[in-house]
Short mmCIF file of C-alpha atoms in Angstrom, two decimals:
data_model
loop_
_atom_site.label_atom_id
_atom_site.label_comp_id
_atom_site.label_asym_id
_atom_site.label_seq_id
_atom_site.Cartn_x
_atom_site.Cartn_y
_atom_site.Cartn_z
CA MET A 7 65.12 9.50 -31.31
CA SER A 8 68.90 9.11 -31.39
CA ASP A 9 71.14 9.45 -34.44
CA LYS A 10 70.96 5.67 -34.71
CA GLY A 11 67.17 5.73 -34.97
CA PRO A 12 64.25 5.14 -32.61
CA ASP A 13 64.46 2.93 -29.55
CA LEU A 14 63.48 -0.64 -30.49
CA GLY A 15 63.05 -1.83 -26.92
CA TRP A 16 59.24 -1.95 -26.88
CA MET A 17 59.17 -3.64 -30.27
CA ASP A 18 61.68 -6.30 -29.25
CA ALA A 19 59.89 -6.99 -25.97
CA GLY A 20 56.56 -7.15 -27.78
CA THR A 21 57.96 -9.57 -30.33
CA ALA A 22 59.08 -11.88 -27.52
CA TYR A 23 55.68 -11.49 -25.84
CA PHE A 24 53.80 -12.35 -29.03
CA GLU A 25 55.96 -15.38 -29.73
CA ALA A 26 55.39 -16.64 -26.19
CA GLN A 27 51.63 -16.32 -26.68
CA VAL A 28 51.88 -18.22 -29.98
CA ARG A 29 53.71 -21.08 -28.27
CA GLY A 30 51.09 -21.29 -25.54
CA ALA A 31 47.98 -20.98 -27.70
CA ASP A 32 45.72 -23.46 -29.46
CA LEU A 33 45.78 -21.66 -32.78
CA GLY A 34 42.75 -23.51 -34.06
CA ARG A 35 40.51 -21.84 -31.49
CA PRO A 36 38.83 -18.45 -32.00
CA SER A 37 40.90 -15.42 -31.05
CA ARG A 38 39.57 -12.23 -29.49
CA LEU A 39 39.01 -10.86 -32.98
CA PRO A 40 35.55 -11.81 -34.34
CA GLY A 41 35.84 -14.22 -37.25
CA TRP A 42 39.56 -14.85 -36.76
CA SER A 43 41.14 -17.94 -35.30
CA GLY A 44 44.56 -17.89 -33.69
CA ARG A 45 45.91 -19.07 -37.03
CA HIS A 46 44.57 -15.91 -38.69
CA VAL A 47 46.17 -13.71 -36.03
CA VAL A 48 49.59 -15.34 -36.45
CA ALA A 49 49.30 -15.23 -40.25
CA HIS A 50 48.42 -11.54 -40.05
CA VAL A 51 51.36 -10.67 -37.80
CA ALA A 52 53.76 -12.53 -40.11
CA ALA A 53 52.32 -10.80 -43.19
CA ASN A 54 52.52 -7.46 -41.37
CA ALA A 55 56.26 -7.94 -40.78
CA ARG A 56 56.75 -8.48 -44.49
CA ALA A 57 54.59 -5.46 -45.33
CA LEU A 58 56.46 -3.16 -42.97
CA GLY A 59 59.69 -4.54 -44.41
CA ARG A 60 58.62 -3.14 -47.75
CA LEU A 61 58.37 0.32 -46.17
CA VAL A 62 61.84 -0.10 -44.69
CA HIS A 63 63.15 -1.02 -48.16
CA TRP A 64 61.49 2.15 -49.49
CA ALA A 65 63.24 4.26 -46.86
CA ARG A 66 66.63 2.64 -47.43
CA THR A 67 66.67 2.61 -51.25
CA GLY A 68 64.18 5.27 -52.34
CA GLU A 69 62.30 2.62 -54.32
CA GLU A 70 58.63 3.02 -53.43
CA ARG A 71 57.01 -0.19 -52.23
CA PRO A 72 53.47 -0.20 -50.82
CA MET A 73 52.69 -2.36 -47.82
CA TYR A 74 50.06 -4.29 -49.77
CA ALA A 75 48.94 -4.29 -53.38
CA SER A 76 45.38 -3.80 -52.12
CA ALA A 77 43.19 -4.48 -49.12
CA GLU A 78 41.90 -7.54 -50.94
CA ALA A 79 45.45 -8.83 -51.47
CA ARG A 80 46.18 -8.34 -47.77
CA ASP A 81 43.11 -10.32 -46.74
CA ALA A 82 43.82 -13.06 -49.28
CA GLU A 83 47.38 -13.50 -48.01
CA ILE A 84 46.15 -13.92 -44.43
CA GLU A 85 43.52 -16.46 -45.45
CA ASP A 86 46.02 -18.41 -47.54
CA LEU A 87 48.63 -18.62 -44.78
CA ALA A 88 46.06 -19.51 -42.13
CA ALA A 89 44.60 -22.30 -44.26
CA ARG A 90 47.83 -23.70 -45.72
CA LEU A 91 50.27 -23.72 -42.80
CA ASP A 92 50.03 -25.82 -39.65
CA ALA A 93 50.69 -24.36 -36.21
CA ALA A 94 54.40 -25.23 -36.22
CA ALA A 95 54.91 -23.66 -39.63
CA LEU A 96 53.02 -20.52 -38.60
CA GLU A 97 55.13 -20.21 -35.47
CA ARG A 98 58.29 -20.57 -37.52
CA LEU A 99 57.05 -18.05 -40.09
CA THR A 100 56.27 -15.36 -37.52
CA ARG A 101 59.68 -15.81 -35.94
CA GLU A 102 61.49 -15.63 -39.29
CA THR A 103 59.56 -12.60 -40.55
CA SER A 104 60.10 -10.76 -37.25
CA GLU A 105 63.83 -11.41 -37.50
CA GLU A 106 63.88 -10.18 -41.12
CA LEU A 107 62.13 -6.94 -40.17
CA ARG A 108 64.42 -6.40 -37.19
CA LYS A 109 67.48 -6.88 -39.41
CA ALA A 110 66.11 -4.49 -42.04
CA LEU A 111 65.44 -1.80 -39.43
CA GLY A 112 69.01 -2.20 -38.20
CA GLU A 113 70.24 -1.27 -41.67
CA LEU A 114 68.55 2.14 -41.66
CA SER A 115 70.64 5.11 -40.66
CA GLY A 116 70.68 8.90 -40.54
CA ASP A 117 68.19 10.66 -42.76
CA GLN A 118 66.68 7.37 -43.93
CA TRP A 119 64.66 7.31 -40.72
CA ASP A 120 63.01 10.57 -41.83
CA THR A 121 62.02 9.27 -45.29
CA GLN A 122 58.29 9.60 -45.84
CA VAL A 123 56.55 6.27 -46.46
CA ARG A 124 52.87 5.47 -46.81
CA THR A 125 50.94 3.22 -44.44
CA ALA A 126 48.26 0.77 -45.57
CA GLN A 127 45.69 3.44 -44.61
CA GLY A 128 47.33 5.94 -46.97
CA ARG A 129 48.93 8.09 -44.28
CA LEU A 130 52.41 9.52 -44.94
CA VAL A 131 54.71 8.98 -41.97
CA PRO A 132 58.49 9.00 -41.40
CA ALA A 133 60.12 5.58 -41.61
CA SER A 134 60.82 5.81 -37.88
CA GLU A 135 57.07 5.32 -37.38
CA VAL A 136 57.45 1.73 -38.62
CA VAL A 137 58.84 0.84 -35.20
CA TRP A 138 55.66 1.99 -33.45
CA LEU A 139 53.44 0.35 -36.07
CA ARG A 140 55.14 -2.96 -35.40
CA THR A 141 55.20 -2.43 -31.64
CA ARG A 142 51.45 -2.09 -31.39
CA GLU A 143 50.89 -5.07 -33.69
CA VAL A 144 52.87 -7.56 -31.63
CA TRP A 145 51.62 -6.43 -28.22
CA VAL A 146 47.94 -6.08 -29.09
CA HIS A 147 47.78 -9.29 -31.12
CA GLY A 148 49.58 -11.03 -28.28
CA VAL A 149 46.55 -10.06 -26.20
CA ASP A 150 44.34 -11.55 -28.93
CA LEU A 151 46.03 -14.91 -28.38
CA GLY A 152 45.40 -15.00 -24.65
CA GLY A 153 47.44 -12.20 -23.09
CA ARG A 154 46.18 -9.24 -21.08
CA PHE A 155 46.65 -5.50 -21.32
CA GLU A 156 47.79 -5.69 -17.71
CA ASP A 157 50.87 -7.54 -19.04
CA LEU A 158 51.98 -4.50 -21.06
CA PRO A 159 54.34 -1.77 -19.77
CA GLY A 160 52.28 1.08 -18.32
CA GLU A 161 53.69 3.73 -20.64
CA LEU A 162 52.96 1.51 -23.63
CA VAL A 163 49.34 1.14 -22.53
CA ASP A 164 49.12 4.93 -22.35
CA ALA A 165 50.64 5.23 -25.83
CA LEU A 166 48.08 2.79 -27.24
CA VAL A 167 45.15 4.76 -25.84
CA THR A 168 46.72 7.98 -27.14
CA ASP A 169 47.06 6.32 -30.55
CA VAL A 170 43.37 5.42 -30.64
CA THR A 171 42.23 8.91 -29.62
CA ALA A 172 44.57 10.40 -32.26
CA LEU A 173 42.90 8.16 -34.84
CA TRP A 174 39.52 9.51 -33.82
CA ALA A 175 40.86 13.05 -34.26
CA ARG A 176 42.26 12.27 -37.75
CA ARG A 177 38.85 10.94 -38.75
CA GLY A 178 37.26 14.18 -37.62
CA GLU A 179 35.30 12.44 -34.89
CA GLU A 180 34.67 15.01 -32.18
CA PRO A 181 35.28 13.82 -28.62
CA VAL A 182 32.07 12.65 -27.01
CA MET A 183 33.67 11.54 -23.77
CA VAL A 184 36.77 11.80 -21.62
CA LEU A 185 38.69 8.63 -20.79
CA ARG A 186 39.94 8.96 -17.23
CA PRO A 187 42.31 6.28 -15.93
CA THR A 188 41.92 5.61 -12.23
CA ASP A 189 45.41 4.19 -11.71
CA ARG A 190 47.71 6.93 -12.97
CA LEU A 191 49.97 9.03 -10.76
CA ALA A 192 51.26 12.55 -11.31
CA GLY A 193 53.34 12.81 -14.46
CA ARG A 194 51.31 10.17 -16.29
CA PRO A 195 48.16 10.74 -18.37
CA THR A 196 45.15 11.74 -16.30
CA ALA A 197 42.63 11.90 -19.17
CA TRP A 198 42.25 11.40 -22.91
CA PRO A 199 41.87 13.86 -24.55
CA ALA A 200 43.56 16.17 -22.07
CA ASP A 201 41.83 19.35 -23.27
CA ALA A 202 38.20 18.14 -23.31
CA ASP A 203 36.16 19.79 -20.57
CA GLY A 204 32.55 19.27 -19.64
CA LEU A 205 32.17 15.91 -21.39
CA PRO A 206 30.90 12.68 -19.83
CA GLU A 207 33.68 10.62 -18.31
CA VAL A 208 34.43 6.93 -18.73
CA ARG A 209 36.54 5.73 -15.81
CA GLY A 210 38.60 2.58 -15.46
CA THR A 211 42.17 1.46 -15.13
CA ALA A 212 44.38 2.36 -18.09
CA ALA A 213 44.51 -1.33 -19.05
CA GLU A 214 40.70 -1.58 -18.94
CA LEU A 215 40.37 1.55 -21.08
CA ALA A 216 42.95 0.22 -23.55
CA ALA A 217 41.13 -3.11 -23.85
CA TRP A 218 37.85 -1.31 -24.47
CA VAL A 219 38.97 1.31 -27.00
CA THR A 220 40.87 -1.33 -29.01
CA GLY A 221 37.81 -3.57 -29.11
CA ARG A 222 39.30 -6.29 -26.88
CA GLY A 223 37.25 -5.86 -23.75
CA PRO A 224 34.00 -4.55 -22.31
CA ALA A 225 33.43 -0.93 -21.47
CA PRO A 226 34.43 -0.14 -17.87
CA ASP A 227 31.20 1.89 -17.67
CA PRO A 228 27.94 0.29 -18.94
CA ALA A 229 26.76 3.71 -20.16
CA ALA A 230 29.79 4.18 -22.43
CA PRO A 231 29.20 4.33 -26.21
CA ALA A 232 30.02 1.39 -28.49
CA ILE A 233 33.58 1.10 -29.77
CA GLY A 234 34.59 -0.73 -32.96
CA ARG A 235 37.71 -2.67 -33.79
CA TRP A 236 40.85 -0.53 -33.95
CA LEU A 237 43.66 -2.85 -35.12
#
């Protein structure tokens, strides 16, 4: 991270990718998330921008602002937006909220990036982490609207799988398998987790593994254990 803050390149590219998927999607149809239409996905991504903006405000001013008042309030906001706004209004809302978040991030500087803020899951992270939280939202939910993990930059796919396996570790879930991408060269990840020896392996391309561990695609190996929704 530079003195000016983290690199926003992945986030900006993901925002453009998500917005392109919104424009090309029939938002009334089911998304890849069970129980959610495309309208729900777009409403969620717009609400997420606002929620992360509250963390940015916290970092900039020192005034603590939670992402959501409660899990119930989060869900109610998504349902309200999805039911009340038509496709054009939802598209406009996601664009406006993304621009607001981008502007707010541009106003952070110096030590503000290191300010500890709390995610919706209760985890304390530096404000710089907001950039990654938004990055994964726009790319993965772009896939939910009709994209593919093969569309994502390779290093971003690796980061997503690393993020999922880190979540398993935080939950205290011992590794029961090794994820081994079949399309990675030297210098790129060869397995997740890297230090697990003697465990069964699940092999597939990095994109296939990412789709599976995030709950967006089938397991590359029929014998692999079930995986729940991640994001």
